[in-house]
């Protein structure tokens, strides 16, 4: 789902430190894995070997011959960007008045005073 909407994927925690889980995630095309220090070298070498063999993303049918992944065609990339923008527009529409991106005129709107008098 993330890849279909051009969303970067990553995992942090114990699961990514397991060799079997890391292998599966890389073959699914994950963008980033954070691992425990005691297995960092082992997982890094495993990821490098998968990428070198062109197996990154193969379980999603993507395939990859570089660590950065395959380059998309211009039309495919533009289509994914349009889909991402459509999703963003729908989310903003649903949020309606609840969304405040921190415009300067609203910067103190929800921030209570920190003291009751002059400092």
mmCIF file with all atom_site columns, C-alpha atoms in Angstrom:
data_model
loop_
_atom_site.group_PDB
_atom_site.id
_atom_site.type_symbol
_atom_site.label_atom_id
_atom_site.label_alt_id
_atom_site.label_comp_id
_atom_site.label_asym_id
_atom_site.label_entity_id
_atom_site.label_seq_id
_atom_site.pdbx_PDB_ins_code
_atom_site.Cartn_x
_atom_site.Cartn_y
_atom_site.Cartn_z
_atom_site.occupancy
_atom_site.B_iso_or_equiv
_atom_site.pdbx_formal_charge
_atom_site.auth_seq_id
_atom_site.auth_comp_id
_atom_site.auth_asym_id
_atom_site.auth_atom_id
_atom_site.pdbx_PDB_model_num
ATOM 1   C CA . UNK A 1 1   ? 0.000   0.000   0.000   1.00 0.00 ? 1   UNK A CA 1
ATOM 2   C CA . UNK A 1 2   ? 2.784   2.456   0.922   1.00 0.00 ? 2   UNK A CA 1
ATOM 3   C CA . UNK A 1 3   ? 4.700   1.830   -2.296  1.00 0.00 ? 3   UNK A CA 1
ATOM 4   C CA . UNK A 1 4   ? 1.534   2.281   -4.356  1.00 0.00 ? 4   UNK A CA 1
ATOM 5   C CA . UNK A 1 5   ? 1.163   5.772   -2.870  1.00 0.00 ? 5   UNK A CA 1
ATOM 6   C CA . UNK A 1 6   ? 4.867   6.692   -3.040  1.00 0.00 ? 6   UNK A CA 1
ATOM 7   C CA . UNK A 1 7   ? 5.272   6.633   0.763   1.00 0.00 ? 7   UNK A CA 1
ATOM 8   C CA . UNK A 1 8   ? 8.694   5.809   2.225   1.00 0.00 ? 8   UNK A CA 1
ATOM 9   C CA . UNK A 1 9   ? 8.698   2.813   4.564   1.00 0.00 ? 9   UNK A CA 1
ATOM 10  C CA . UNK A 1 10  ? 10.895  2.117   7.567   1.00 0.00 ? 10  UNK A CA 1
ATOM 11  C CA . UNK A 1 11  ? 10.969  0.067   10.746  1.00 0.00 ? 11  UNK A CA 1
ATOM 12  C CA . UNK A 1 12  ? 12.690  0.624   14.058  1.00 0.00 ? 12  UNK A CA 1
ATOM 13  C CA . UNK A 1 13  ? 12.905  -1.832  16.921  1.00 0.00 ? 13  UNK A CA 1
ATOM 14  C CA . UNK A 1 14  ? 13.617  -5.437  17.694  1.00 0.00 ? 14  UNK A CA 1
ATOM 15  C CA . UNK A 1 15  ? 11.901  -6.938  14.642  1.00 0.00 ? 15  UNK A CA 1
ATOM 16  C CA . UNK A 1 16  ? 14.295  -5.331  12.149  1.00 0.00 ? 16  UNK A CA 1
ATOM 17  C CA . UNK A 1 17  ? 17.218  -6.803  14.083  1.00 0.00 ? 17  UNK A CA 1
ATOM 18  C CA . UNK A 1 18  ? 16.087  -10.350 13.343  1.00 0.00 ? 18  UNK A CA 1
ATOM 19  C CA . UNK A 1 19  ? 17.807  -11.624 10.213  1.00 0.00 ? 19  UNK A CA 1
ATOM 20  C CA . UNK A 1 20  ? 14.721  -13.429 8.882   1.00 0.00 ? 20  UNK A CA 1
ATOM 21  C CA . UNK A 1 21  ? 12.524  -10.359 9.385   1.00 0.00 ? 21  UNK A CA 1
ATOM 22  C CA . UNK A 1 22  ? 15.086  -7.975  7.861   1.00 0.00 ? 22  UNK A CA 1
ATOM 23  C CA . UNK A 1 23  ? 15.477  -10.278 4.837   1.00 0.00 ? 23  UNK A CA 1
ATOM 24  C CA . UNK A 1 24  ? 11.692  -10.351 4.334   1.00 0.00 ? 24  UNK A CA 1
ATOM 25  C CA . UNK A 1 25  ? 11.384  -6.565  4.701   1.00 0.00 ? 25  UNK A CA 1
ATOM 26  C CA . UNK A 1 26  ? 14.179  -5.874  2.201   1.00 0.00 ? 26  UNK A CA 1
ATOM 27  C CA . UNK A 1 27  ? 12.626  -8.284  -0.292  1.00 0.00 ? 27  UNK A CA 1
ATOM 28  C CA . UNK A 1 28  ? 9.348   -6.414  0.215   1.00 0.00 ? 28  UNK A CA 1
ATOM 29  C CA . UNK A 1 29  ? 11.146  -3.172  -0.687  1.00 0.00 ? 29  UNK A CA 1
ATOM 30  C CA . UNK A 1 30  ? 11.447  -1.380  2.673   1.00 0.00 ? 30  UNK A CA 1
ATOM 31  C CA . UNK A 1 31  ? 13.396  1.890   2.463   1.00 0.00 ? 31  UNK A CA 1
ATOM 32  C CA . UNK A 1 32  ? 15.021  1.921   5.908   1.00 0.00 ? 32  UNK A CA 1
ATOM 33  C CA . UNK A 1 33  ? 15.661  -0.503  8.780   1.00 0.00 ? 33  UNK A CA 1
ATOM 34  C CA . UNK A 1 34  ? 16.962  0.519   12.195  1.00 0.00 ? 34  UNK A CA 1
ATOM 35  C CA . UNK A 1 35  ? 18.675  -2.351  14.018  1.00 0.00 ? 35  UNK A CA 1
ATOM 36  C CA . UNK A 1 36  ? 20.338  -3.092  17.349  1.00 0.00 ? 36  UNK A CA 1
ATOM 37  C CA . UNK A 1 37  ? 24.076  -2.366  17.505  1.00 0.00 ? 37  UNK A CA 1
ATOM 38  C CA . UNK A 1 38  ? 25.017  -5.993  18.188  1.00 0.00 ? 38  UNK A CA 1
ATOM 39  C CA . UNK A 1 39  ? 23.640  -7.140  14.807  1.00 0.00 ? 39  UNK A CA 1
ATOM 40  C CA . UNK A 1 40  ? 24.248  -4.016  12.707  1.00 0.00 ? 40  UNK A CA 1
ATOM 41  C CA . UNK A 1 41  ? 27.169  -5.436  10.728  1.00 0.00 ? 41  UNK A CA 1
ATOM 42  C CA . UNK A 1 42  ? 25.453  -8.787  10.089  1.00 0.00 ? 42  UNK A CA 1
ATOM 43  C CA . UNK A 1 43  ? 22.195  -7.148  8.923   1.00 0.00 ? 43  UNK A CA 1
ATOM 44  C CA . UNK A 1 44  ? 24.067  -4.567  6.810   1.00 0.00 ? 44  UNK A CA 1
ATOM 45  C CA . UNK A 1 45  ? 25.981  -7.332  5.032   1.00 0.00 ? 45  UNK A CA 1
ATOM 46  C CA . UNK A 1 46  ? 22.785  -9.300  4.460   1.00 0.00 ? 46  UNK A CA 1
ATOM 47  C CA . UNK A 1 47  ? 20.998  -6.227  3.043   1.00 0.00 ? 47  UNK A CA 1
ATOM 48  C CA . UNK A 1 48  ? 23.977  -5.487  0.776   1.00 0.00 ? 48  UNK A CA 1
ATOM 49  C CA . UNK A 1 49  ? 23.972  -9.047  -0.565  1.00 0.00 ? 49  UNK A CA 1
ATOM 50  C CA . UNK A 1 50  ? 20.228  -8.909  -1.302  1.00 0.00 ? 50  UNK A CA 1
ATOM 51  C CA . UNK A 1 51  ? 20.596  -5.570  -3.072  1.00 0.00 ? 51  UNK A CA 1
ATOM 52  C CA . UNK A 1 52  ? 23.643  -6.772  -5.011  1.00 0.00 ? 52  UNK A CA 1
ATOM 53  C CA . UNK A 1 53  ? 21.691  -9.832  -6.179  1.00 0.00 ? 53  UNK A CA 1
ATOM 54  C CA . UNK A 1 54  ? 18.873  -7.554  -7.377  1.00 0.00 ? 54  UNK A CA 1
ATOM 55  C CA . UNK A 1 55  ? 16.391  -9.096  -4.948  1.00 0.00 ? 55  UNK A CA 1
ATOM 56  C CA . UNK A 1 56  ? 15.272  -5.893  -3.206  1.00 0.00 ? 56  UNK A CA 1
ATOM 57  C CA . UNK A 1 57  ? 11.525  -5.531  -3.676  1.00 0.00 ? 57  UNK A CA 1
ATOM 58  C CA . UNK A 1 58  ? 11.128  -8.867  -5.480  1.00 0.00 ? 58  UNK A CA 1
ATOM 59  C CA . UNK A 1 59  ? 8.269   -9.997  -3.228  1.00 0.00 ? 59  UNK A CA 1
ATOM 60  C CA . UNK A 1 60  ? 6.263   -7.003  -4.458  1.00 0.00 ? 60  UNK A CA 1
ATOM 61  C CA . UNK A 1 61  ? 7.280   -7.631  -8.035  1.00 0.00 ? 61  UNK A CA 1
ATOM 62  C CA . UNK A 1 62  ? 9.440   -4.498  -8.083  1.00 0.00 ? 62  UNK A CA 1
ATOM 63  C CA . UNK A 1 63  ? 12.924  -5.954  -8.330  1.00 0.00 ? 63  UNK A CA 1
ATOM 64  C CA . UNK A 1 64  ? 15.900  -3.681  -7.922  1.00 0.00 ? 64  UNK A CA 1
ATOM 65  C CA . UNK A 1 65  ? 19.422  -3.678  -9.192  1.00 0.00 ? 65  UNK A CA 1
ATOM 66  C CA . UNK A 1 66  ? 20.674  -0.793  -7.049  1.00 0.00 ? 66  UNK A CA 1
ATOM 67  C CA . UNK A 1 67  ? 20.423  0.182   -3.430  1.00 0.00 ? 67  UNK A CA 1
ATOM 68  C CA . UNK A 1 68  ? 18.398  3.217   -4.429  1.00 0.00 ? 68  UNK A CA 1
ATOM 69  C CA . UNK A 1 69  ? 15.873  1.023   -6.239  1.00 0.00 ? 69  UNK A CA 1
ATOM 70  C CA . UNK A 1 70  ? 14.687  1.090   -9.816  1.00 0.00 ? 70  UNK A CA 1
ATOM 71  C CA . UNK A 1 71  ? 14.111  4.386   -11.537 1.00 0.00 ? 71  UNK A CA 1
ATOM 72  C CA . UNK A 1 72  ? 10.466  4.874   -12.425 1.00 0.00 ? 72  UNK A CA 1
ATOM 73  C CA . UNK A 1 73  ? 9.371   6.104   -15.798 1.00 0.00 ? 73  UNK A CA 1
ATOM 74  C CA . UNK A 1 74  ? 8.306   9.748   -15.902 1.00 0.00 ? 74  UNK A CA 1
ATOM 75  C CA . UNK A 1 75  ? 4.654   8.859   -16.502 1.00 0.00 ? 75  UNK A CA 1
ATOM 76  C CA . UNK A 1 76  ? 4.570   6.332   -13.659 1.00 0.00 ? 76  UNK A CA 1
ATOM 77  C CA . UNK A 1 77  ? 6.192   8.792   -11.259 1.00 0.00 ? 77  UNK A CA 1
ATOM 78  C CA . UNK A 1 78  ? 3.782   11.571  -12.235 1.00 0.00 ? 78  UNK A CA 1
ATOM 79  C CA . UNK A 1 79  ? 0.825   9.218   -11.718 1.00 0.00 ? 79  UNK A CA 1
ATOM 80  C CA . UNK A 1 80  ? 2.007   8.336   -8.209  1.00 0.00 ? 80  UNK A CA 1
ATOM 81  C CA . UNK A 1 81  ? 2.507   12.018  -7.373  1.00 0.00 ? 81  UNK A CA 1
ATOM 82  C CA . UNK A 1 82  ? -1.048  12.793  -8.505  1.00 0.00 ? 82  UNK A CA 1
ATOM 83  C CA . UNK A 1 83  ? -2.389  9.961   -6.337  1.00 0.00 ? 83  UNK A CA 1
ATOM 84  C CA . UNK A 1 84  ? -0.419  11.268  -3.343  1.00 0.00 ? 84  UNK A CA 1
ATOM 85  C CA . UNK A 1 85  ? -1.778  14.779  -3.879  1.00 0.00 ? 85  UNK A CA 1
ATOM 86  C CA . UNK A 1 86  ? -5.337  13.414  -4.155  1.00 0.00 ? 86  UNK A CA 1
ATOM 87  C CA . UNK A 1 87  ? -4.947  11.601  -0.839  1.00 0.00 ? 87  UNK A CA 1
ATOM 88  C CA . UNK A 1 88  ? -3.549  14.735  0.810   1.00 0.00 ? 88  UNK A CA 1
ATOM 89  C CA . UNK A 1 89  ? -6.468  16.807  -0.477  1.00 0.00 ? 89  UNK A CA 1
ATOM 90  C CA . UNK A 1 90  ? -8.985  14.282  0.887   1.00 0.00 ? 90  UNK A CA 1
ATOM 91  C CA . UNK A 1 91  ? -7.291  14.251  4.301   1.00 0.00 ? 91  UNK A CA 1
ATOM 92  C CA . UNK A 1 92  ? -7.243  18.057  4.477   1.00 0.00 ? 92  UNK A CA 1
ATOM 93  C CA . UNK A 1 93  ? -10.894 18.185  3.446   1.00 0.00 ? 93  UNK A CA 1
ATOM 94  C CA . UNK A 1 94  ? -11.822 15.736  6.222   1.00 0.00 ? 94  UNK A CA 1
ATOM 95  C CA . UNK A 1 95  ? -9.864  17.741  8.807   1.00 0.00 ? 95  UNK A CA 1
ATOM 96  C CA . UNK A 1 96  ? -11.657 20.913  7.706   1.00 0.00 ? 96  UNK A CA 1
ATOM 97  C CA . UNK A 1 97  ? -11.271 23.500  10.490  1.00 0.00 ? 97  UNK A CA 1
ATOM 98  C CA . UNK A 1 98  ? -9.315  21.158  12.806  1.00 0.00 ? 98  UNK A CA 1
ATOM 99  C CA . UNK A 1 99  ? -6.110  21.627  10.821  1.00 0.00 ? 99  UNK A CA 1
ATOM 100 C CA . UNK A 1 100 ? -3.801  24.515  11.712  1.00 0.00 ? 100 UNK A CA 1
ATOM 101 C CA . UNK A 1 101 ? -0.405  24.307  9.990   1.00 0.00 ? 101 UNK A CA 1
ATOM 102 C CA . UNK A 1 102 ? 1.111   26.851  12.357  1.00 0.00 ? 102 UNK A CA 1
ATOM 103 C CA . UNK A 1 103 ? 0.548   30.053  10.447  1.00 0.00 ? 103 UNK A CA 1
ATOM 104 C CA . UNK A 1 104 ? 2.085   33.118  12.158  1.00 0.00 ? 104 UNK A CA 1
ATOM 105 C CA . UNK A 1 105 ? -1.296  34.647  13.060  1.00 0.00 ? 105 UNK A CA 1
ATOM 106 C CA . UNK A 1 106 ? -2.290  31.407  14.863  1.00 0.00 ? 106 UNK A CA 1
ATOM 107 C CA . UNK A 1 107 ? 1.020   30.742  16.591  1.00 0.00 ? 107 UNK A CA 1
ATOM 108 C CA . UNK A 1 108 ? -0.292  31.468  20.108  1.00 0.00 ? 108 UNK A CA 1
ATOM 109 C CA . UNK A 1 109 ? -3.832  30.236  19.530  1.00 0.00 ? 109 UNK A CA 1
ATOM 110 C CA . UNK A 1 110 ? -3.565  27.004  21.550  1.00 0.00 ? 110 UNK A CA 1
ATOM 111 C CA . UNK A 1 111 ? -0.574  27.895  23.737  1.00 0.00 ? 111 UNK A CA 1
ATOM 112 C CA . UNK A 1 112 ? -1.477  28.835  27.329  1.00 0.00 ? 112 UNK A CA 1
ATOM 113 C CA . UNK A 1 113 ? 0.592   31.489  29.114  1.00 0.00 ? 113 UNK A CA 1
ATOM 114 C CA . UNK A 1 114 ? 3.570   30.046  30.980  1.00 0.00 ? 114 UNK A CA 1
ATOM 115 C CA . UNK A 1 115 ? 3.431   32.516  33.864  1.00 0.00 ? 115 UNK A CA 1
ATOM 116 C CA . UNK A 1 116 ? 0.769   34.573  35.568  1.00 0.00 ? 116 UNK A CA 1
ATOM 117 C CA . UNK A 1 117 ? 2.745   37.813  35.634  1.00 0.00 ? 117 UNK A CA 1
ATOM 118 C CA . UNK A 1 118 ? 5.809   39.654  34.402  1.00 0.00 ? 118 UNK A CA 1
ATOM 119 C CA . UNK A 1 119 ? 9.126   37.942  34.704  1.00 0.00 ? 119 UNK A CA 1
#
